[in-house]
């Protein structure tokens, strides 16, 4: 290339750059970079929709706000991340209401055993008065606030090795693995079972060696952990519903300009709504996949389970533990428990 050609092409390139032509979109660093932590894997609808929301937020803010999404507890154990979110070291945290109950006890109310008969009841409660009550309880922490729309973690089902658990009589005396939560232990004791607390990373081996006879989890977890290899039956009990609250550090969020706050809330709440539909579709396909892998499905007699819990005083016990305002909102959807 001769000198004249070089100068001509260099001048043209400079002109294009001055006009912004050829510069990658958002080439500059974001003005605000925030982090969101959650516990599910990258193929879970929650992660997929959170990533999608992050992309939309970045586009709508013209690159001013970047949301980095960290799956599978990459930023630490849930209790540690909750502490970091409270301090502001992490900006957003998506976690189960039952896990959150270690800090905000009232958040466990939505996971009460056999309370919600179906998803219509769940969303009437969580998008209505009960959700508003729980968010107000979270706000009392002063360091956190919850986004308006809760993400879905799904209903929990019971798997077992010896027999399906269609009625409470089937679960009598059965050793059932449960997470380390007072509500789970209380539930299965009231049903006549023998709840045993075992960590998630020891769940498969404990079932394989028959340390416990059964366990309970959403279908997605049953599939991911390959529990169909060590459990023959899956009874669709829908005994507990659980959701993921998206929490924000209040100080960090308030530091954002109001227009960015609105954009972040809009797209993350929309992501929650989309994830709810995704999870329903996922559970439908998972049931067939688990059947193909050899699991036998059965439907629980929910009325018998609820009657057993009433007779055992389960609902009376938990009514005393939750604020009256929350229990009133719960029963406005479920009817008297």
Tab-separated table of C-alpha atoms in Angstrom:
chain	number	residue	atom	x	y	z
A	1	UNK	CA	0.000	0.000	0.000
A	2	UNK	CA	1.481	3.443	-0.975
A	3	UNK	CA	1.510	6.430	1.368
A	4	UNK	CA	-1.431	8.157	-0.356
A	5	UNK	CA	-3.649	5.053	-0.080
A	6	UNK	CA	-2.707	4.598	3.561
A	7	UNK	CA	-3.588	8.215	4.415
A	8	UNK	CA	-6.869	8.004	2.478
A	9	UNK	CA	-7.956	4.777	4.222
A	10	UNK	CA	-6.818	6.010	7.629
A	11	UNK	CA	-8.795	9.229	7.196
A	12	UNK	CA	-11.878	7.278	6.154
A	13	UNK	CA	-11.540	4.979	9.167
A	14	UNK	CA	-11.174	7.977	11.469
A	15	UNK	CA	-14.311	9.536	9.998
A	16	UNK	CA	-16.289	6.322	10.546
A	17	UNK	CA	-15.121	6.097	14.152
A	18	UNK	CA	-16.086	9.707	14.776
A	19	UNK	CA	-19.590	8.832	13.592
A	20	UNK	CA	-19.693	5.719	15.759
A	21	UNK	CA	-19.650	3.393	12.751
A	22	UNK	CA	-17.893	0.114	13.468
A	23	UNK	CA	-17.836	0.586	17.253
A	24	UNK	CA	-19.338	-2.475	19.039
A	25	UNK	CA	-22.544	-1.701	20.933
A	26	UNK	CA	-21.872	-1.159	24.669
A	27	UNK	CA	-18.100	-1.175	24.059
A	28	UNK	CA	-17.734	1.133	27.055
A	29	UNK	CA	-17.785	-0.258	30.583
A	30	UNK	CA	-21.144	-0.292	32.344
A	31	UNK	CA	-21.780	2.533	34.784
A	32	UNK	CA	-23.318	0.026	37.219
A	33	UNK	CA	-22.350	-3.665	37.444
A	34	UNK	CA	-24.419	-5.704	39.896
A	35	UNK	CA	-24.349	-9.409	40.784
A	36	UNK	CA	-27.229	-11.865	41.203
A	37	UNK	CA	-26.700	-15.231	42.927
A	38	UNK	CA	-28.957	-18.286	42.882
A	39	UNK	CA	-28.681	-22.031	43.577
A	40	UNK	CA	-30.115	-23.768	40.497
A	41	UNK	CA	-28.113	-25.061	37.486
A	42	UNK	CA	-27.730	-23.231	34.179
A	43	UNK	CA	-30.379	-25.356	32.432
A	44	UNK	CA	-33.081	-24.424	34.961
A	45	UNK	CA	-35.740	-21.961	33.741
A	46	UNK	CA	-34.857	-19.543	36.537
A	47	UNK	CA	-31.289	-19.094	35.295
A	48	UNK	CA	-32.344	-18.915	31.661
A	49	UNK	CA	-34.960	-16.226	32.339
A	50	UNK	CA	-32.636	-14.273	34.644
A	51	UNK	CA	-29.982	-14.174	31.909
A	52	UNK	CA	-32.626	-13.093	29.415
A	53	UNK	CA	-33.753	-10.297	31.737
A	54	UNK	CA	-30.134	-9.187	32.224
A	55	UNK	CA	-29.700	-8.850	28.464
A	56	UNK	CA	-32.893	-6.796	28.119
A	57	UNK	CA	-31.908	-4.525	30.997
A	58	UNK	CA	-28.515	-3.857	29.435
A	59	UNK	CA	-30.103	-3.052	26.074
A	60	UNK	CA	-32.797	-0.782	27.514
A	61	UNK	CA	-30.292	1.138	29.647
A	62	UNK	CA	-27.924	1.508	26.676
A	63	UNK	CA	-25.250	-0.444	28.492
A	64	UNK	CA	-25.321	1.656	31.665
A	65	UNK	CA	-26.442	-1.288	33.828
A	66	UNK	CA	-24.966	-4.782	33.634
A	67	UNK	CA	-26.361	-7.677	35.653
A	68	UNK	CA	-24.058	-10.670	36.132
A	69	UNK	CA	-25.931	-13.875	36.991
A	70	UNK	CA	-24.134	-16.566	39.032
A	71	UNK	CA	-25.836	-20.024	39.126
A	72	UNK	CA	-25.341	-23.122	41.289
A	73	UNK	CA	-24.229	-21.308	44.453
A	74	UNK	CA	-21.044	-20.163	42.721
A	75	UNK	CA	-20.739	-17.202	45.091
A	76	UNK	CA	-21.011	-19.377	48.191
A	77	UNK	CA	-23.386	-21.357	50.375
A	78	UNK	CA	-26.882	-19.899	50.659
A	79	UNK	CA	-26.499	-18.798	54.276
A	80	UNK	CA	-23.231	-17.033	53.399
A	81	UNK	CA	-24.715	-15.362	50.327
A	82	UNK	CA	-27.692	-14.170	52.344
A	83	UNK	CA	-25.284	-12.503	54.790
A	84	UNK	CA	-23.356	-10.947	51.900
A	85	UNK	CA	-26.574	-9.667	50.336
A	86	UNK	CA	-27.578	-8.076	53.632
A	87	UNK	CA	-24.187	-6.349	53.859
A	88	UNK	CA	-24.245	-5.242	50.204
A	89	UNK	CA	-21.287	-7.349	49.050
A	90	UNK	CA	-23.771	-9.109	46.724
A	91	UNK	CA	-26.594	-7.105	45.157
A	92	UNK	CA	-29.345	-9.654	44.389
A	93	UNK	CA	-30.118	-13.111	45.742
A	94	UNK	CA	-32.812	-15.557	44.634
A	95	UNK	CA	-33.667	-18.044	47.383
A	96	UNK	CA	-36.390	-20.286	48.737
A	97	UNK	CA	-38.865	-18.856	51.201
A	98	UNK	CA	-38.163	-21.790	53.518
A	99	UNK	CA	-34.423	-20.986	53.520
A	100	UNK	CA	-35.210	-17.303	53.991
A	101	UNK	CA	-37.248	-18.216	57.075
A	102	UNK	CA	-34.020	-18.503	59.097
A	103	UNK	CA	-33.909	-14.694	58.844
A	104	UNK	CA	-37.583	-13.878	58.220
A	105	UNK	CA	-39.631	-16.617	59.947
A	106	UNK	CA	-42.922	-15.558	58.357
A	107	UNK	CA	-41.598	-16.284	54.853
A	108	UNK	CA	-42.090	-20.020	55.512
A	109	UNK	CA	-45.875	-19.633	55.639
A	110	UNK	CA	-46.231	-20.192	51.883
A	111	UNK	CA	-44.664	-23.648	52.281
A	112	UNK	CA	-47.225	-24.942	54.777
A	113	UNK	CA	-48.050	-28.601	54.142
A	114	UNK	CA	-51.010	-29.354	51.842
A	115	UNK	CA	-52.174	-25.730	51.948
A	116	UNK	CA	-52.508	-24.850	48.245
A	117	UNK	CA	-54.643	-27.181	46.168
A	118	UNK	CA	-53.269	-25.972	42.820
A	119	UNK	CA	-51.265	-23.268	41.058
A	120	UNK	CA	-54.294	-20.984	40.731
A	121	UNK	CA	-54.447	-20.842	44.516
A	122	UNK	CA	-50.673	-20.334	44.781
A	123	UNK	CA	-50.603	-17.311	42.482
A	124	UNK	CA	-53.753	-15.747	43.968
A	125	UNK	CA	-51.981	-15.836	47.309
A	126	UNK	CA	-48.453	-14.919	46.265
A	127	UNK	CA	-49.452	-12.175	43.813
A	128	UNK	CA	-52.051	-10.967	46.299
A	129	UNK	CA	-52.348	-10.392	50.018
A	130	UNK	CA	-50.106	-13.209	51.259
A	131	UNK	CA	-47.228	-12.167	49.006
A	132	UNK	CA	-47.657	-8.557	50.087
A	133	UNK	CA	-47.583	-9.648	53.739
A	134	UNK	CA	-44.346	-11.647	53.274
A	135	UNK	CA	-42.674	-8.778	51.391
A	136	UNK	CA	-43.564	-6.421	54.238
A	137	UNK	CA	-41.993	-8.853	56.711
A	138	UNK	CA	-38.828	-9.010	54.581
A	139	UNK	CA	-38.709	-5.206	54.459
A	140	UNK	CA	-38.527	-5.117	58.258
A	141	UNK	CA	-34.956	-6.375	57.935
A	142	UNK	CA	-34.196	-2.845	56.615
A	143	UNK	CA	-31.289	-4.184	54.565
A	144	UNK	CA	-33.361	-6.189	52.054
A	145	UNK	CA	-36.439	-5.851	49.934
A	146	UNK	CA	-38.209	-8.426	47.760
A	147	UNK	CA	-39.280	-7.918	44.173
A	148	UNK	CA	-43.010	-8.027	43.552
A	149	UNK	CA	-43.134	-11.317	41.609
A	150	UNK	CA	-41.877	-14.499	43.234
A	151	UNK	CA	-40.232	-17.133	40.998
A	152	UNK	CA	-41.496	-20.728	41.020
A	153	UNK	CA	-39.619	-23.613	42.628
A	154	UNK	CA	-42.516	-25.985	42.171
A	155	UNK	CA	-44.502	-28.466	44.214
A	156	UNK	CA	-42.655	-31.183	46.100
A	157	UNK	CA	-43.405	-34.890	45.588
A	158	UNK	CA	-42.522	-37.995	47.614
A	159	UNK	CA	-40.418	-40.814	46.180
A	160	UNK	CA	-40.092	-44.175	47.904
A	161	UNK	CA	-38.532	-47.581	47.394
A	162	UNK	CA	-40.986	-50.082	48.871
A	163	UNK	CA	-44.435	-48.708	48.030
A	164	UNK	CA	-46.228	-45.561	46.855
A	165	UNK	CA	-47.534	-43.297	49.624
A	166	UNK	CA	-51.080	-42.687	48.426
A	167	UNK	CA	-52.431	-42.190	51.957
A	168	UNK	CA	-50.899	-41.294	55.348
A	169	UNK	CA	-51.167	-44.971	56.333
A	170	UNK	CA	-48.558	-45.747	53.668
A	171	UNK	CA	-46.063	-43.346	55.217
A	172	UNK	CA	-46.487	-44.562	58.808
A	173	UNK	CA	-43.102	-45.508	60.258
A	174	UNK	CA	-41.303	-44.756	57.001
A	175	UNK	CA	-37.901	-43.064	57.286
A	176	UNK	CA	-38.151	-39.963	55.107
A	177	UNK	CA	-35.186	-37.741	54.315
A	178	UNK	CA	-36.028	-34.066	54.833
A	179	UNK	CA	-33.988	-30.851	54.683
A	180	UNK	CA	-32.931	-29.309	58.010
A	181	UNK	CA	-36.083	-27.255	58.548
A	182	UNK	CA	-38.521	-27.290	61.485
A	183	UNK	CA	-41.523	-27.146	59.145
A	184	UNK	CA	-40.490	-30.272	57.208
A	185	UNK	CA	-39.732	-32.224	60.387
A	186	UNK	CA	-43.038	-31.159	61.926
A	187	UNK	CA	-44.974	-32.122	58.784
A	188	UNK	CA	-43.669	-35.666	58.482
A	189	UNK	CA	-43.907	-36.345	62.211
A	190	UNK	CA	-47.561	-35.299	62.068
A	191	UNK	CA	-48.087	-37.709	59.163
A	192	UNK	CA	-46.686	-40.583	61.213
A	193	UNK	CA	-43.381	-40.842	59.386
A	194	UNK	CA	-39.871	-40.762	60.767
A	195	UNK	CA	-38.219	-37.641	59.286
A	196	UNK	CA	-34.439	-37.796	59.047
A	197	UNK	CA	-32.265	-34.795	58.244
A	198	UNK	CA	-29.619	-35.608	55.620
A	199	UNK	CA	-27.630	-33.162	53.496
A	200	UNK	CA	-28.330	-33.001	49.767
A	201	UNK	CA	-24.907	-34.339	48.776
A	202	UNK	CA	-25.546	-37.506	50.828
A	203	UNK	CA	-29.121	-38.009	49.649
A	204	UNK	CA	-28.447	-40.487	46.836
A	205	UNK	CA	-26.179	-42.736	48.913
A	206	UNK	CA	-28.560	-42.690	51.881
A	207	UNK	CA	-31.359	-43.951	49.629
A	208	UNK	CA	-29.100	-46.466	47.938
A	209	UNK	CA	-28.006	-47.994	51.268
A	210	UNK	CA	-31.525	-47.742	52.729
A	211	UNK	CA	-30.514	-45.468	55.581
A	212	UNK	CA	-33.805	-43.821	54.642
A	213	UNK	CA	-36.727	-45.266	52.712
A	214	UNK	CA	-38.031	-42.154	51.018
A	215	UNK	CA	-37.398	-38.492	50.242
A	216	UNK	CA	-39.308	-35.471	48.914
A	217	UNK	CA	-38.327	-32.928	46.251
A	218	UNK	CA	-39.622	-31.240	43.105
A	219	UNK	CA	-39.480	-33.404	39.959
A	220	UNK	CA	-36.603	-31.351	38.571
A	221	UNK	CA	-34.413	-32.310	41.534
A	222	UNK	CA	-35.512	-35.954	41.390
A	223	UNK	CA	-34.396	-36.046	37.776
A	224	UNK	CA	-31.164	-34.067	38.200
A	225	UNK	CA	-29.972	-36.234	41.124
A	226	UNK	CA	-30.979	-39.434	39.256
A	227	UNK	CA	-33.036	-40.613	42.189
A	228	UNK	CA	-34.991	-42.854	39.805
A	229	UNK	CA	-31.993	-45.194	40.061
A	230	UNK	CA	-32.623	-45.832	43.776
A	231	UNK	CA	-36.362	-45.119	44.136
A	232	UNK	CA	-39.139	-47.054	42.420
A	233	UNK	CA	-42.209	-44.942	43.215
A	234	UNK	CA	-43.109	-41.274	42.922
A	235	UNK	CA	-46.356	-40.184	44.541
A	236	UNK	CA	-47.720	-36.848	43.352
A	237	UNK	CA	-48.519	-35.430	46.763
A	238	UNK	CA	-47.955	-31.724	45.998
A	239	UNK	CA	-47.459	-31.578	49.765
A	240	UNK	CA	-45.500	-28.316	49.768
A	241	UNK	CA	-45.162	-25.481	47.306
A	242	UNK	CA	-42.033	-23.390	47.318
A	243	UNK	CA	-40.922	-20.290	45.468
A	244	UNK	CA	-37.768	-18.231	45.056
A	245	UNK	CA	-37.901	-14.679	46.389
A	246	UNK	CA	-35.678	-12.294	44.459
A	247	UNK	CA	-34.094	-10.129	47.142
A	248	UNK	CA	-32.106	-6.947	46.638
A	249	UNK	CA	-29.768	-5.126	48.958
A	250	UNK	CA	-31.814	-1.998	49.633
A	251	UNK	CA	-28.899	0.428	49.904
A	252	UNK	CA	-27.328	-0.749	46.648
A	253	UNK	CA	-30.634	-0.701	44.806
A	254	UNK	CA	-31.548	2.761	46.089
A	255	UNK	CA	-28.191	3.998	44.772
A	256	UNK	CA	-29.372	3.399	41.200
A	257	UNK	CA	-31.069	6.186	39.207
A	258	UNK	CA	-34.852	5.845	39.296
A	259	UNK	CA	-35.134	5.056	35.590
A	260	UNK	CA	-32.682	2.154	35.941
A	261	UNK	CA	-34.489	0.915	39.056
A	262	UNK	CA	-37.741	0.817	37.086
A	263	UNK	CA	-36.119	-1.019	34.163
A	264	UNK	CA	-34.498	-3.609	36.429
A	265	UNK	CA	-37.747	-4.279	38.262
A	266	UNK	CA	-39.765	-4.464	35.049
A	267	UNK	CA	-37.593	-7.090	33.368
A	268	UNK	CA	-36.853	-9.219	36.429
A	269	UNK	CA	-40.547	-9.345	37.357
A	270	UNK	CA	-41.365	-10.261	33.748
A	271	UNK	CA	-38.694	-12.952	33.920
A	272	UNK	CA	-40.399	-14.417	36.982
A	273	UNK	CA	-43.726	-14.606	35.166
A	274	UNK	CA	-42.136	-16.359	32.182
A	275	UNK	CA	-40.250	-18.782	34.451
A	276	UNK	CA	-43.510	-19.852	36.086
A	277	UNK	CA	-44.894	-21.041	32.751
A	278	UNK	CA	-41.579	-22.669	31.862
A	279	UNK	CA	-41.547	-24.713	35.059
A	280	UNK	CA	-45.071	-26.070	34.505
A	281	UNK	CA	-44.018	-27.276	31.045
A	282	UNK	CA	-40.788	-28.704	32.431
A	283	UNK	CA	-42.594	-30.706	35.116
A	284	UNK	CA	-44.989	-32.157	32.546
A	285	UNK	CA	-42.119	-33.398	30.410
A	286	UNK	CA	-40.140	-34.615	33.437
A	287	UNK	CA	-42.948	-36.886	34.572
A	288	UNK	CA	-42.835	-38.689	31.237
A	289	UNK	CA	-39.034	-38.809	31.267
A	290	UNK	CA	-38.996	-40.316	34.753
A	291	UNK	CA	-41.644	-42.839	33.733
A	292	UNK	CA	-39.457	-43.846	30.806
A	293	UNK	CA	-36.580	-44.362	33.247
A	294	UNK	CA	-38.637	-46.835	35.273
A	295	UNK	CA	-40.416	-44.797	37.947
A	296	UNK	CA	-44.018	-45.670	38.739
A	297	UNK	CA	-46.268	-42.682	39.452
A	298	UNK	CA	-49.278	-42.573	41.765
A	299	UNK	CA	-51.719	-39.857	42.831
A	300	UNK	CA	-52.055	-39.056	46.533
A	301	UNK	CA	-55.352	-38.834	48.395
A	302	UNK	CA	-54.857	-35.231	49.482
A	303	UNK	CA	-58.035	-35.082	51.583
A	304	UNK	CA	-56.783	-37.962	53.766
A	305	UNK	CA	-53.428	-36.240	54.230
A	306	UNK	CA	-55.070	-32.965	55.250
A	307	UNK	CA	-57.380	-34.761	57.692
A	308	UNK	CA	-54.397	-36.511	59.257
A	309	UNK	CA	-52.604	-33.174	59.726
A	310	UNK	CA	-55.676	-31.584	61.329
A	311	UNK	CA	-56.103	-34.511	63.707
A	312	UNK	CA	-52.424	-34.328	64.661
A	313	UNK	CA	-52.709	-30.609	65.452
A	314	UNK	CA	-50.250	-29.616	62.725
A	315	UNK	CA	-52.184	-26.562	61.521
A	316	UNK	CA	-52.987	-25.415	65.066
A	317	UNK	CA	-49.284	-25.608	65.910
A	318	UNK	CA	-48.207	-23.462	62.981
A	319	UNK	CA	-51.083	-21.012	63.314
A	320	UNK	CA	-49.588	-20.013	66.659
A	321	UNK	CA	-46.130	-19.510	65.127
A	322	UNK	CA	-47.135	-17.115	62.339
A	323	UNK	CA	-48.547	-13.586	62.733
A	324	UNK	CA	-52.336	-13.493	62.643
A	325	UNK	CA	-52.279	-11.126	59.649
A	326	UNK	CA	-50.335	-13.665	57.585
A	327	UNK	CA	-52.528	-16.595	58.587
A	328	UNK	CA	-55.624	-14.598	57.696
A	329	UNK	CA	-54.244	-13.922	54.214
A	330	UNK	CA	-53.369	-17.603	53.797
A	331	UNK	CA	-56.810	-18.868	54.759
A	332	UNK	CA	-58.503	-16.242	52.579
A	333	UNK	CA	-57.225	-18.385	49.667
A	334	UNK	CA	-57.040	-21.909	51.121
A	335	UNK	CA	-60.121	-21.857	53.317
A	336	UNK	CA	-59.888	-22.937	56.963
A	337	UNK	CA	-56.935	-25.261	57.531
